[in-house]
Coordinates of C-alpha atoms in Angstrom, one line a residue:
M225 CA 127.6 105.1 52.1
K226 CA 124.0 104.8 51.0
R227 CA 125.0 103.0 47.9
V228 CA 127.1 100.5 49.8
L229 CA 124.2 99.9 52.3
A230 CA 121.8 99.4 49.4
A231 CA 124.1 97.0 47.7
V232 CA 124.5 95.0 51.0
L233 CA 120.8 94.9 51.5
V234 CA 120.2 93.6 48.0
V235 CA 122.9 90.9 48.3
A236 CA 121.5 89.9 51.7
A237 CA 117.9 89.7 50.4
A238 CA 119.1 87.7 47.3
T239 CA 121.1 85.3 49.5
V240 CA 118.1 84.7 51.8
A241 CA 115.8 84.1 48.9
L242 CA 118.3 81.7 47.2
A243 CA 118.9 79.9 50.5
F244 CA 115.2 79.5 51.1
L245 CA 114.8 77.8 47.7
V246 CA 117.9 75.6 47.9
L247 CA 117.7 74.6 51.6
P248 CA 114.8 72.1 51.4
I249 CA 116.4 70.3 48.4
V250 CA 119.8 70.1 50.1
A251 CA 118.1 68.8 53.3
I252 CA 116.6 65.9 51.4
F253 CA 119.9 64.8 50.1
L254 CA 121.7 65.3 53.4
R255 CA 119.2 62.8 54.9
V256 CA 119.4 60.3 52.0
P257 CA 122.7 58.4 51.4
P258 CA 123.4 57.7 47.7
G259 CA 123.2 54.0 48.3
R260 CA 119.7 54.3 49.7
L261 CA 118.7 56.4 46.7
L262 CA 120.0 53.7 44.3
H263 CA 118.3 51.0 46.3
Q264 CA 114.9 52.6 45.7
L265 CA 115.2 51.9 42.0
S266 CA 114.9 48.2 42.8
S267 CA 111.6 48.7 44.8
S268 CA 108.5 47.5 43.0
I269 CA 106.6 50.4 44.5
V270 CA 109.0 52.9 43.0
T271 CA 109.3 51.3 39.6
D272 CA 105.5 50.9 39.3
A273 CA 105.0 54.5 40.3
L274 CA 107.7 55.7 37.9
V275 CA 106.1 53.8 35.0
V276 CA 102.6 55.1 35.8
S277 CA 104.0 58.7 36.2
F278 CA 105.8 58.8 32.9
K279 CA 103.2 56.9 31.0
T280 CA 100.2 59.0 32.1
T281 CA 102.2 62.3 31.8
A282 CA 103.4 61.5 28.3
I283 CA 99.8 60.6 27.2
A284 CA 98.5 63.8 28.8
Q285 CA 101.1 65.9 27.0
V286 CA 100.2 64.4 23.6
L287 CA 96.6 65.4 24.3
I288 CA 97.7 68.9 25.4
L289 CA 99.7 69.4 22.2
A290 CA 97.0 68.0 20.0
F291 CA 94.1 70.1 21.4
G292 CA 95.9 72.9 23.2
T293 CA 97.9 74.1 20.2
P294 CA 94.9 74.9 18.0
L295 CA 93.2 76.6 21.0
A296 CA 96.2 78.7 21.6
W297 CA 96.5 79.7 17.9
L298 CA 92.8 80.6 17.8
L299 CA 93.1 82.8 20.9
A300 CA 96.3 84.4 19.6
S301 CA 95.2 85.1 16.0
R302 CA 91.6 86.1 16.5
R303 CA 89.9 88.9 18.3
F304 CA 86.3 88.0 19.2
R305 CA 83.7 88.8 21.8
G306 CA 84.4 86.7 24.9
R307 CA 88.1 86.2 24.2
G308 CA 89.1 87.6 27.5
L309 CA 86.7 85.2 29.3
A310 CA 88.1 82.3 27.3
I311 CA 91.6 83.1 28.3
T312 CA 90.5 83.4 32.0
L313 CA 88.9 80.0 31.8
V314 CA 92.1 78.6 30.3
E315 CA 94.1 80.0 33.2
L316 CA 91.6 79.1 36.0
P317 CA 93.0 75.6 36.7
L318 CA 96.3 77.3 37.6
V319 CA 94.8 79.0 40.7
L320 CA 92.3 76.3 41.6
P321 CA 93.2 74.3 44.8
P322 CA 94.2 70.8 43.7
A323 CA 91.4 69.3 45.8
V324 CA 88.8 71.4 44.0
A325 CA 90.2 70.4 40.6
G326 CA 89.8 66.7 41.6
L327 CA 86.3 67.3 42.8
G328 CA 85.5 69.1 39.6
L329 CA 86.7 66.2 37.6
L330 CA 84.6 63.8 39.7
A331 CA 81.6 66.0 39.2
A332 CA 82.1 66.0 35.4
F333 CA 83.3 62.5 34.7
G334 CA 82.1 60.5 37.8
R335 CA 79.5 57.7 37.7
T336 CA 77.0 60.2 39.1
G337 CA 78.6 63.2 37.3
L338 CA 77.5 65.2 34.3
L339 CA 78.7 62.6 31.8
E340 CA 78.2 59.6 34.0
T341 CA 81.4 57.7 33.0
S342 CA 83.4 55.0 34.7
I343 CA 86.6 56.9 34.3
P344 CA 87.4 57.6 38.0
F345 CA 90.0 55.5 39.7
T346 CA 91.4 54.3 36.4
Q347 CA 94.6 55.2 34.6
T348 CA 92.6 57.3 32.3
A349 CA 91.6 59.4 35.3
V350 CA 95.3 60.1 36.0
V351 CA 95.8 61.2 32.4
L352 CA 92.8 63.6 32.6
A353 CA 93.9 65.0 36.0
V354 CA 97.4 65.6 34.7
A355 CA 96.1 67.2 31.5
F356 CA 93.7 69.4 33.5
V357 CA 96.3 70.9 35.8
S358 CA 99.2 71.2 33.4
S359 CA 97.6 72.3 30.2
P360 CA 97.2 76.0 31.1
L361 CA 101.0 76.3 31.5
Y362 CA 101.4 75.2 27.8
I363 CA 98.4 77.0 26.4
R364 CA 99.1 80.3 28.0
Q365 CA 102.7 80.2 26.8
A366 CA 101.6 79.1 23.4
V367 CA 99.2 82.1 23.1
A368 CA 102.1 84.5 24.0
V369 CA 104.4 82.9 21.5
F370 CA 101.9 82.9 18.7
E371 CA 101.1 86.6 19.4
A372 CA 104.8 87.4 19.0
V373 CA 105.0 85.9 15.5
D374 CA 105.4 88.6 12.9
P375 CA 102.0 89.0 11.2
N376 CA 103.8 90.3 8.1
L377 CA 105.4 86.9 7.6
V378 CA 102.0 85.2 7.9
A379 CA 100.5 87.6 5.5
A380 CA 103.4 87.1 3.0
S381 CA 102.9 83.4 3.1
R382 CA 99.2 83.8 2.4
T383 CA 99.9 86.3 -0.4
L384 CA 102.3 83.8 -2.1
G385 CA 99.5 81.2 -2.2
A386 CA 99.9 79.1 0.9
G387 CA 96.7 78.2 2.6
P388 CA 96.0 78.6 6.4
G389 CA 97.1 75.1 7.2
R390 CA 100.4 75.3 5.2
T391 CA 101.1 78.7 6.6
F392 CA 100.6 77.4 10.1
F393 CA 102.9 74.4 9.7
R394 CA 105.5 75.9 7.5
V395 CA 105.8 79.4 8.9
V396 CA 104.1 79.9 12.3
L397 CA 105.3 76.6 14.0
P398 CA 109.0 77.0 13.0
L399 CA 109.0 80.5 14.4
A400 CA 107.2 79.5 17.6
R401 CA 108.8 76.1 18.3
N402 CA 111.3 77.2 20.9
G403 CA 108.6 79.0 22.9
L404 CA 106.2 76.1 22.5
A405 CA 108.9 73.7 23.7
A406 CA 109.5 75.8 26.8
G407 CA 105.7 75.8 27.6
E408 CA 105.6 72.0 27.0
A409 CA 108.6 71.6 29.4
L410 CA 106.7 73.5 32.1
A411 CA 103.6 71.4 31.5
F412 CA 105.4 68.1 31.5
A413 CA 107.2 69.0 34.8
R414 CA 103.9 70.1 36.4
G415 CA 102.2 66.9 35.3
L416 CA 105.0 64.7 36.6
G417 CA 104.6 66.3 40.1
E418 CA 100.8 66.3 40.1
F419 CA 99.2 65.1 43.3
G420 CA 96.0 66.7 44.6
A421 CA 93.7 66.3 41.6
T422 CA 95.0 62.8 40.9
I423 CA 94.4 61.4 44.4
M424 CA 90.9 62.9 44.4
F425 CA 89.9 61.7 41.0
A426 CA 92.0 58.5 40.4
G427 CA 93.0 57.3 43.9
S428 CA 96.3 55.7 44.7
L429 CA 96.3 52.1 43.4
Q430 CA 99.8 50.6 43.0
G431 CA 100.6 49.8 39.4
L432 CA 97.5 51.4 38.1
T433 CA 97.0 55.0 39.4
Q434 CA 99.7 55.5 42.0
T435 CA 102.2 58.0 40.6
L436 CA 105.5 58.8 42.3
P437 CA 104.1 61.8 44.3
L438 CA 101.3 59.5 45.5
A439 CA 103.8 56.8 46.4
I440 CA 105.8 59.3 48.4
Y441 CA 102.6 60.3 50.3
S442 CA 101.8 56.7 51.1
A443 CA 105.3 56.0 52.3
F444 CA 105.3 59.1 54.4
A445 CA 102.8 57.6 56.8
I446 CA 104.9 54.4 57.2
D447 CA 108.6 55.4 56.9
F448 CA 109.8 59.0 56.7
D449 CA 113.2 57.9 55.5
T450 CA 111.8 55.9 52.7
A451 CA 109.6 58.9 51.7
L452 CA 112.7 61.1 51.7
A453 CA 114.5 58.6 49.5
M454 CA 111.6 58.6 47.0
G455 CA 111.4 62.3 47.2
A456 CA 115.1 62.6 46.4
L457 CA 114.6 60.3 43.4
L458 CA 111.8 62.6 42.1
V459 CA 114.1 65.6 42.6
V460 CA 116.8 63.8 40.5
V461 CA 114.3 62.9 37.8
S462 CA 112.9 66.5 37.7
A463 CA 116.4 68.0 37.6
L464 CA 117.6 65.7 34.8
L465 CA 114.4 66.5 32.8
L466 CA 115.0 70.3 33.3
V467 CA 118.7 70.1 32.3
F468 CA 117.8 67.9 29.3
L469 CA 115.2 70.3 28.0
K470 CA 117.4 73.3 28.6
L471 CA 120.2 71.6 26.5
V472 CA 117.7 70.7 23.8
L473 CA 116.3 74.3 23.6
S474 CA 119.8 75.7 23.6
W475 CA 120.9 73.3 20.8
R476 CA 117.8 74.0 18.7
S477 CA 118.2 77.7 18.9
S478 CA 121.8 77.5 17.6
Q479 CA 120.9 75.3 14.6
P480 CA 120.4 76.6 11.1
T481 CA 116.9 76.4 9.6
S482 CA 116.0 72.8 8.9
S483 CA 114.5 71.5 5.7
F484 CA 112.1 69.0 7.5
L485 CA 108.5 69.2 8.4
F486 CA 108.5 72.4 10.4
A487 CA 111.1 74.2 8.4
R488 CA 110.4 77.7 7.0
S489 CA 109.1 77.6 3.5
T490 CA 111.4 78.8 0.8

């Protein structure tokens, strides 16, 4: 009897949790007819916002990969005084309120900030805001993946005469690529939905700094149904991105070792 009761409680709790996660998404689509969703694609506000969102997020991800990967490898492969503090600083943007992140970017890059630049309220500001809030998701995942790489394989590569760079590109990256791709997927999705830091640091100028989340916020004050339709569009885009990345990761994990750039050295 106790086992049955426990099983019922577990199933009930799981059902409530799943319903809580699914209900808001379902509610959006119940309020938005498919025709209205398709109609949004012809709106200049939506198309401009989509272009800005994907362009700035893509640039931000390139920067994250270019600078975050070496940082993650350093944190994973070296033990030094202050490493714990460095990891904490990397993770800190994850728990910062978005408004605080935006204020920090203004304080650092504003006209009266530490660096006294003219970056705020430009598309570059959107890129920096997206990179700031999404990079910890990639870097922290990359650190964990690099730490899981068998050090014996790295040592064997070095013993056979490969330098640090060749070992990294020919041994470490092929072994870590699926985990790195998963971290990048999280970072990209987080960047695509970024709102708080962007509106504080870059503003919401249509065609320049207004991303899709900012366009939804602007429409919310005017027409709730339009905001719902744009929200449904962002849900569809996010879902398609998630499914695509899952398929890619599944396909790559089932492929034999490649002979291209990131292939394991023979």
